[in-house]
Tab-separated table of N, CA and C in Angstrom:
chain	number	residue	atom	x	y	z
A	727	UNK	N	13.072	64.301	53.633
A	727	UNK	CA	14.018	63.200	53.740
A	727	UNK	C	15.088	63.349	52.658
A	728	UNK	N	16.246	63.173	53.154
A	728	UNK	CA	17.645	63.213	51.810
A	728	UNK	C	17.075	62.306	51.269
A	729	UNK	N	17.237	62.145	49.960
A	729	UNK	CA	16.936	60.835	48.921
A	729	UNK	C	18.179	60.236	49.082
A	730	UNK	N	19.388	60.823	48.222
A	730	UNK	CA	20.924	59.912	48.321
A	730	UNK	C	20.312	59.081	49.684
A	731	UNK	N	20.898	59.967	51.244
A	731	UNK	CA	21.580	59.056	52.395
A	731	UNK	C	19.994	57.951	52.406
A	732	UNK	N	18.194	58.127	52.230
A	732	UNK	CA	17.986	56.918	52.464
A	732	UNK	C	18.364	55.915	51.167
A	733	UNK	N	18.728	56.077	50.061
A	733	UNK	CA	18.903	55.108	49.088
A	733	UNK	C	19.807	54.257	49.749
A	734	UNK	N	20.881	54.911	50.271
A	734	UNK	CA	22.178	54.142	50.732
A	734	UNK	C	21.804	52.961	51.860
A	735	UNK	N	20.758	54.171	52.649
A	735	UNK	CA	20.563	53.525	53.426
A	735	UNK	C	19.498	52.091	54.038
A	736	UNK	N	18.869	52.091	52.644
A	736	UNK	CA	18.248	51.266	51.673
A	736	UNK	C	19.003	49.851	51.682
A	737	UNK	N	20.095	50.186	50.709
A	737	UNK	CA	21.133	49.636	50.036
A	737	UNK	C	21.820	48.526	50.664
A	738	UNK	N	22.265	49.679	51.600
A	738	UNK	CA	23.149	48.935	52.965
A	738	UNK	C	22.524	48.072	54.059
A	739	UNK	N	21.267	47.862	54.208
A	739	UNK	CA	20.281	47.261	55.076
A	739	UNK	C	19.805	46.039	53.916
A	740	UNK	N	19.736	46.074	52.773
A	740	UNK	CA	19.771	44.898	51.709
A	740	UNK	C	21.191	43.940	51.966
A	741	UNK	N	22.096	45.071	52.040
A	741	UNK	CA	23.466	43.917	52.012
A	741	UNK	C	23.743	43.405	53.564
A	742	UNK	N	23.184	43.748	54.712
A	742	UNK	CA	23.486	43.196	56.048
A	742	UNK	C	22.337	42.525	56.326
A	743	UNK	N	21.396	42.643	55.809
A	743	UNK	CA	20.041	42.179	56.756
A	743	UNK	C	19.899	40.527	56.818
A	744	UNK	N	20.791	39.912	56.260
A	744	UNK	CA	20.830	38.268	56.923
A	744	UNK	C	22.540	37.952	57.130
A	745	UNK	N	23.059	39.306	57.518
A	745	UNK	CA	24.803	38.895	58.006
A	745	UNK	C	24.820	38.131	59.059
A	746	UNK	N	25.214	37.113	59.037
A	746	UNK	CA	25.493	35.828	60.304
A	746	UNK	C	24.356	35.628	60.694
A	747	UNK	N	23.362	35.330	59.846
A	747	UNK	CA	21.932	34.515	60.420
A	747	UNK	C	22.536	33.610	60.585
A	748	UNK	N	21.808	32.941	61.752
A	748	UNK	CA	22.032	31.474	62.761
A	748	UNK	C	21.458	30.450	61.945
A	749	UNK	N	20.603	30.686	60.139
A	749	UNK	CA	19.817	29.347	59.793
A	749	UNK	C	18.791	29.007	59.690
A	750	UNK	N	18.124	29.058	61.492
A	750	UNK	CA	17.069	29.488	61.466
A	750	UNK	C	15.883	30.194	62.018
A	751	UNK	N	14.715	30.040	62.259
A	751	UNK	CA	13.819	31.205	62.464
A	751	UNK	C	13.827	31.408	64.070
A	752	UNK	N	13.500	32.947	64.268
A	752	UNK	CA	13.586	33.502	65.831
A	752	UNK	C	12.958	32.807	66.523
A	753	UNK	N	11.924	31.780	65.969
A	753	UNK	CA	10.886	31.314	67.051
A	753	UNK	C	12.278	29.926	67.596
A	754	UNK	N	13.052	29.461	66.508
A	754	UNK	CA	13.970	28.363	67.359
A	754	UNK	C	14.805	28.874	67.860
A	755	UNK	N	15.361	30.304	67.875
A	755	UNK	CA	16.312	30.364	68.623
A	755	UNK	C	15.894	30.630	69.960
A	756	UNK	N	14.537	31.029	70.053
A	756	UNK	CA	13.552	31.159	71.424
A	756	UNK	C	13.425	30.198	72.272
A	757	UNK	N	12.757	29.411	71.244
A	757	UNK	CA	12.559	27.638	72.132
A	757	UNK	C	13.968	26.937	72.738
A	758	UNK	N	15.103	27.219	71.535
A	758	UNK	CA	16.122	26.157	72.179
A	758	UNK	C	17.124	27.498	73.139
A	759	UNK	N	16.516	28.406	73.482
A	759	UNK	CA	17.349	28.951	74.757
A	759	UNK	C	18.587	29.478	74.530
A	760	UNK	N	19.273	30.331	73.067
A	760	UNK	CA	20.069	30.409	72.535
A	760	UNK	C	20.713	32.108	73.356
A	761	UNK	N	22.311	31.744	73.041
A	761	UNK	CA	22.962	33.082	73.672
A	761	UNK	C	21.892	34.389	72.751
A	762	UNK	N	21.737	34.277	71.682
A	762	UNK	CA	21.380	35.311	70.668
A	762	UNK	C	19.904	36.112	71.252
A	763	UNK	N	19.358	34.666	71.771
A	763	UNK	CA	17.522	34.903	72.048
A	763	UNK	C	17.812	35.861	73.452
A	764	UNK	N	18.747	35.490	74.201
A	764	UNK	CA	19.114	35.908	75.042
A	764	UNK	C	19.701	37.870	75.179
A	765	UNK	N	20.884	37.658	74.506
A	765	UNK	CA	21.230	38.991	74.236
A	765	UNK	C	20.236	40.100	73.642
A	766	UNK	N	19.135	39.294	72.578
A	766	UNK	CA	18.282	39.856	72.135
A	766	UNK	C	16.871	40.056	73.029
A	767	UNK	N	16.644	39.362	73.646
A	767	UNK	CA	15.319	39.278	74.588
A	767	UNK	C	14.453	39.001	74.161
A	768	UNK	N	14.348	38.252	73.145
A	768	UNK	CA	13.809	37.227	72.137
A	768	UNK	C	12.973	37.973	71.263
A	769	UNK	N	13.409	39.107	71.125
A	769	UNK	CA	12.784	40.386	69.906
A	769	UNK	C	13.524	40.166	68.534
A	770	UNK	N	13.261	39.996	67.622
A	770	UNK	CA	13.850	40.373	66.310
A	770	UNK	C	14.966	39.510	66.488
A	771	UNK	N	15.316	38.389	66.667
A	771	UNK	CA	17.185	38.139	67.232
A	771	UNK	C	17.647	38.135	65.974
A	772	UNK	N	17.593	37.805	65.308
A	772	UNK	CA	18.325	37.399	63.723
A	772	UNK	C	18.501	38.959	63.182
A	773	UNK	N	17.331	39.431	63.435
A	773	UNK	CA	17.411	40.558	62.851
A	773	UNK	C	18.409	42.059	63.561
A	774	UNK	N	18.006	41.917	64.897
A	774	UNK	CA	19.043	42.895	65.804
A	774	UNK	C	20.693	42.404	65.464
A	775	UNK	N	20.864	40.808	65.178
A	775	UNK	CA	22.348	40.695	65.182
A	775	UNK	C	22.951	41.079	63.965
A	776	UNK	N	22.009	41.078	62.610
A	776	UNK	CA	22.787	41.307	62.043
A	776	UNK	C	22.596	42.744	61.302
A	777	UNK	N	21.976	43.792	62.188
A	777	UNK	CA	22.289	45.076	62.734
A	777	UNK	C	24.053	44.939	62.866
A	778	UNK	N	23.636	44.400	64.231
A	778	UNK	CA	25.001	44.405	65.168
A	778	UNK	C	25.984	44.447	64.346
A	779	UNK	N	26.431	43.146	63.505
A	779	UNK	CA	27.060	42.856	62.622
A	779	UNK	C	27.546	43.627	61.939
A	780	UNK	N	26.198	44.192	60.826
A	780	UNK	CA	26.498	45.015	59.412
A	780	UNK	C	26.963	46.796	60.376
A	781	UNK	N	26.470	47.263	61.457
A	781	UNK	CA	26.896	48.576	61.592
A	781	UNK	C	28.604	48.284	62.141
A	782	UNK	N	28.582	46.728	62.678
A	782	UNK	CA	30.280	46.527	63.429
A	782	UNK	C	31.168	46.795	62.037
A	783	UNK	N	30.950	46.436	61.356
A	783	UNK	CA	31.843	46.282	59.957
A	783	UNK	C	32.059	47.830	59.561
A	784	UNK	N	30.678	48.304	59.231
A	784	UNK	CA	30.894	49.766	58.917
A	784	UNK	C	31.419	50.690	59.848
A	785	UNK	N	31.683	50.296	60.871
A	785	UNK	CA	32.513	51.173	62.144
A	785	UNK	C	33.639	50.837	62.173
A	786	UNK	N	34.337	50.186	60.775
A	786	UNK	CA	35.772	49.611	61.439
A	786	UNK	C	36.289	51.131	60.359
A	787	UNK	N	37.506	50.809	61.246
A	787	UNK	CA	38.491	51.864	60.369
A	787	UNK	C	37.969	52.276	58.762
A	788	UNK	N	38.446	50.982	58.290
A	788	UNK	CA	38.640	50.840	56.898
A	788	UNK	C	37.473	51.629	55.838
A	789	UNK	N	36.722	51.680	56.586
A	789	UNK	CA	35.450	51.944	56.041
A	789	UNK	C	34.923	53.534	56.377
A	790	UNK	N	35.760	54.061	56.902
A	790	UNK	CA	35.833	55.452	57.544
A	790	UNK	C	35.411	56.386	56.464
A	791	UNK	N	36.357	56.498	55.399
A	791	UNK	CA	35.900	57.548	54.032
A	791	UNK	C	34.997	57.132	53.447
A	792	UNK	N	34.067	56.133	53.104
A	792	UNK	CA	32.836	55.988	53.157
A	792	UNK	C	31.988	56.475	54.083
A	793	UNK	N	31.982	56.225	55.204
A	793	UNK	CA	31.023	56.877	56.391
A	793	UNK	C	30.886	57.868	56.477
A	794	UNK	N	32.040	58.934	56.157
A	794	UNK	CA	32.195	60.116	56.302
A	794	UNK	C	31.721	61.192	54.741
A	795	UNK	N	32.048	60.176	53.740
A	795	UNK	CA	30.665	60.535	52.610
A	795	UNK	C	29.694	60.799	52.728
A	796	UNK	N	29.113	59.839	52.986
A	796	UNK	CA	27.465	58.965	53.252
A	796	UNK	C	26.723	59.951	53.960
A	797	UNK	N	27.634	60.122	55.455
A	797	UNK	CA	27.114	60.814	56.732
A	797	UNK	C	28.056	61.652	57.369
A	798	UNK	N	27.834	63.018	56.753
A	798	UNK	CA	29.030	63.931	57.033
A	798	UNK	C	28.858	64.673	58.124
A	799	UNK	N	27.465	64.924	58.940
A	799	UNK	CA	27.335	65.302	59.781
A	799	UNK	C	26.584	63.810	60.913
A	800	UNK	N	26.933	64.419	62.611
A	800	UNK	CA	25.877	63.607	62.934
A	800	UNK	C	24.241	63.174	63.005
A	801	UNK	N	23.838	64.408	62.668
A	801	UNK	CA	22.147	63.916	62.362
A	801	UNK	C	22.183	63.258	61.114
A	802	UNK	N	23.056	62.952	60.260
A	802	UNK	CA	23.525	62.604	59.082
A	802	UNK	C	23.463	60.800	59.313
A	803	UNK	N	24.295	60.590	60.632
A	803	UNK	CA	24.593	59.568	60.881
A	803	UNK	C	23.561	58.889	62.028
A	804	UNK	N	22.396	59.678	62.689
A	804	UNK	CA	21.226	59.085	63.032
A	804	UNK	C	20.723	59.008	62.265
A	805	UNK	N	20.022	59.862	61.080
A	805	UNK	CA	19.079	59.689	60.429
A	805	UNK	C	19.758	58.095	59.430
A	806	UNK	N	20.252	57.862	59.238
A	806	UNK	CA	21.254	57.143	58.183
A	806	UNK	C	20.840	55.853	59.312
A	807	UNK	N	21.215	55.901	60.394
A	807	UNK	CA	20.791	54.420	61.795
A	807	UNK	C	19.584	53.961	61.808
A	808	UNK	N	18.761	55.473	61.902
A	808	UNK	CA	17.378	54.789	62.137
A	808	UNK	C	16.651	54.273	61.150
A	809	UNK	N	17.112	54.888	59.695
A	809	UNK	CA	16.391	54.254	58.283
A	809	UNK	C	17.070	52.877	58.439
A	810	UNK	N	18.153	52.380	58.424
A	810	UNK	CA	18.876	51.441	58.289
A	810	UNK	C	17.692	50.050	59.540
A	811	UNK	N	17.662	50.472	60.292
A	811	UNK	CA	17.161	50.163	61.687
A	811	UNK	C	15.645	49.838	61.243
A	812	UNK	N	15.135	50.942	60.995
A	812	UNK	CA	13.615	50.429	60.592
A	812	UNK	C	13.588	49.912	59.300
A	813	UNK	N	14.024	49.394	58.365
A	813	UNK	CA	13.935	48.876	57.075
A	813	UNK	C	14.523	47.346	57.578
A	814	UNK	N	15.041	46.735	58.373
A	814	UNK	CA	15.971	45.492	58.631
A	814	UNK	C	14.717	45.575	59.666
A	815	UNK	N	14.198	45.918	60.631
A	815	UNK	CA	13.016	45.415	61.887
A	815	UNK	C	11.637	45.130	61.124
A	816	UNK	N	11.613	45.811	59.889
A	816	UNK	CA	10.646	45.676	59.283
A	816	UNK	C	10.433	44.398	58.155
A	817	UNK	N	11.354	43.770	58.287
A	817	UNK	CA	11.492	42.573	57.737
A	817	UNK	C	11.080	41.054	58.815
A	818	UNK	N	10.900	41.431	60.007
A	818	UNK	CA	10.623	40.373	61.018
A	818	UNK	C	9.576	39.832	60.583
A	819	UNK	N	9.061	38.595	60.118
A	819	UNK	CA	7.490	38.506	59.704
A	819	UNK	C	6.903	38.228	61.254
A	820	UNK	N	7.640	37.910	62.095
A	820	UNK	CA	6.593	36.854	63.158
A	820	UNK	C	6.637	38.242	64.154
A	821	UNK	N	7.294	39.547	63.933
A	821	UNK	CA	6.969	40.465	64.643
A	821	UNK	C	5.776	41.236	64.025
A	822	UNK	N	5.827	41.456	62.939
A	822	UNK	CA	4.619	41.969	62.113
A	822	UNK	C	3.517	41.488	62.226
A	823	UNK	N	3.697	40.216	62.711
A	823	UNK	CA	2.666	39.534	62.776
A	823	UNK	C	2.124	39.534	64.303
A	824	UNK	N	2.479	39.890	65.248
A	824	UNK	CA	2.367	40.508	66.454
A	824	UNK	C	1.698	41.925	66.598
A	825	UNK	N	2.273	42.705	65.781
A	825	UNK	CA	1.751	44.165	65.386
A	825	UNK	C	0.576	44.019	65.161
A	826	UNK	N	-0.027	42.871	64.140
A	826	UNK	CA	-1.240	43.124	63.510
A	826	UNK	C	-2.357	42.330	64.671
A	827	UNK	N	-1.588	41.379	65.641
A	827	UNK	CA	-2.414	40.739	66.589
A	827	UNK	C	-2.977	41.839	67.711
A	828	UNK	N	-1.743	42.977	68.308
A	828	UNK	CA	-1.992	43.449	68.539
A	828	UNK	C	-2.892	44.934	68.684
A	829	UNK	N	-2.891	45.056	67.242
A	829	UNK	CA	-3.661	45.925	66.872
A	829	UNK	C	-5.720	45.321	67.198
A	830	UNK	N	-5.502	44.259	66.404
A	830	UNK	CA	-6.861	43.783	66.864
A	830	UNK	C	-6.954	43.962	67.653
A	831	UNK	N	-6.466	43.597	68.562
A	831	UNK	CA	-7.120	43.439	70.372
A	831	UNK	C	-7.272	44.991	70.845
A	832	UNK	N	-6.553	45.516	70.164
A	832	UNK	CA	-7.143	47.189	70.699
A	832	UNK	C	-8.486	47.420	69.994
A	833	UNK	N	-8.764	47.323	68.687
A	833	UNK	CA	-9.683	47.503	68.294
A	833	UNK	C	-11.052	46.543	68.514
A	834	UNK	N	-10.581	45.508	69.086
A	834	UNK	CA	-11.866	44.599	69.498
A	834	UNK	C	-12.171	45.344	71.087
A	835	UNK	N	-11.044	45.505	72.174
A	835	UNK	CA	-11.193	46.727	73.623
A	835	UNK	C	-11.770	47.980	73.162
A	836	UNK	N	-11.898	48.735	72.352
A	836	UNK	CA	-12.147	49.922	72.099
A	836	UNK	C	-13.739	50.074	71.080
C-alpha cells in the first residue's frame, strides 16, 4: 500500500465524512421516507452523500493540481476512491451493527 496516497486518503475522508449531513441518523431518514433514503436505498445514506459531496468538490476544476499530485496515475485514483470509500462506510455504526448480526446468524446456521 502507498503510505503518502492512503494518509491523504485518510485525511480527506476525515474532512468530508459528515459534508451536508441531514442532522440526523439513517434510521430517520428511513422512517420519514426521505429523497436521500431513497437515492441511497436506505444503505449508509448520510454516509454515501457525503461521499457524493466530498468527491463532487474534489472533481471541480479548481482542485485539479491537487488531484493530479495526490493521484497521478489512474490506479492512483482508484486506489485513492476505494480507501476514501471504505474508511467513510466504515463509520456507519447501525451498518456495523448489521455486519455483526449477520455474522451470527451464519455462525449459529453453520
Amino acid at each position: 500500500m502507498d503510505a503518502p496516497l492512503a494518509k491523504f486518503a485518510l485525511v480527506f475522508a476525515a474532512l468530508i465524512h459528515d459534508a451536508d449531513h441531514p442532522g440526523v441518523p439513517n434510521v430517520t431518514l428511513i422512517q420519514e421516507e426521505t429523497d436521500l433514503a431513497q437515492i441511497y436505498n436506505d444503505r449508509s445514506i448520510a454516509e454515501q452523500h457525503s461521499l457524493r459531496v466530498g468527491f463532487g468538490i474534489l472533481l471541480q476544476e479548481k482542485f485539479a493540481q491537487i488531484r493530479h499530485a495526490v493521484t497521478p496515475t489512474w490506479e492512483d485514483c482508484v486506489r485513492f476512491r476505494r480507501m476514501v470509500i471504505d474508511f467513510i462506510l466504515g463509520t456507519d455504526i447501525a451498518d456495523l451493527i448489521q455486519i455483526q448480526l449477520s455474522k451470527r446468524k451464519r455462525v449459529e446456521v453453520f
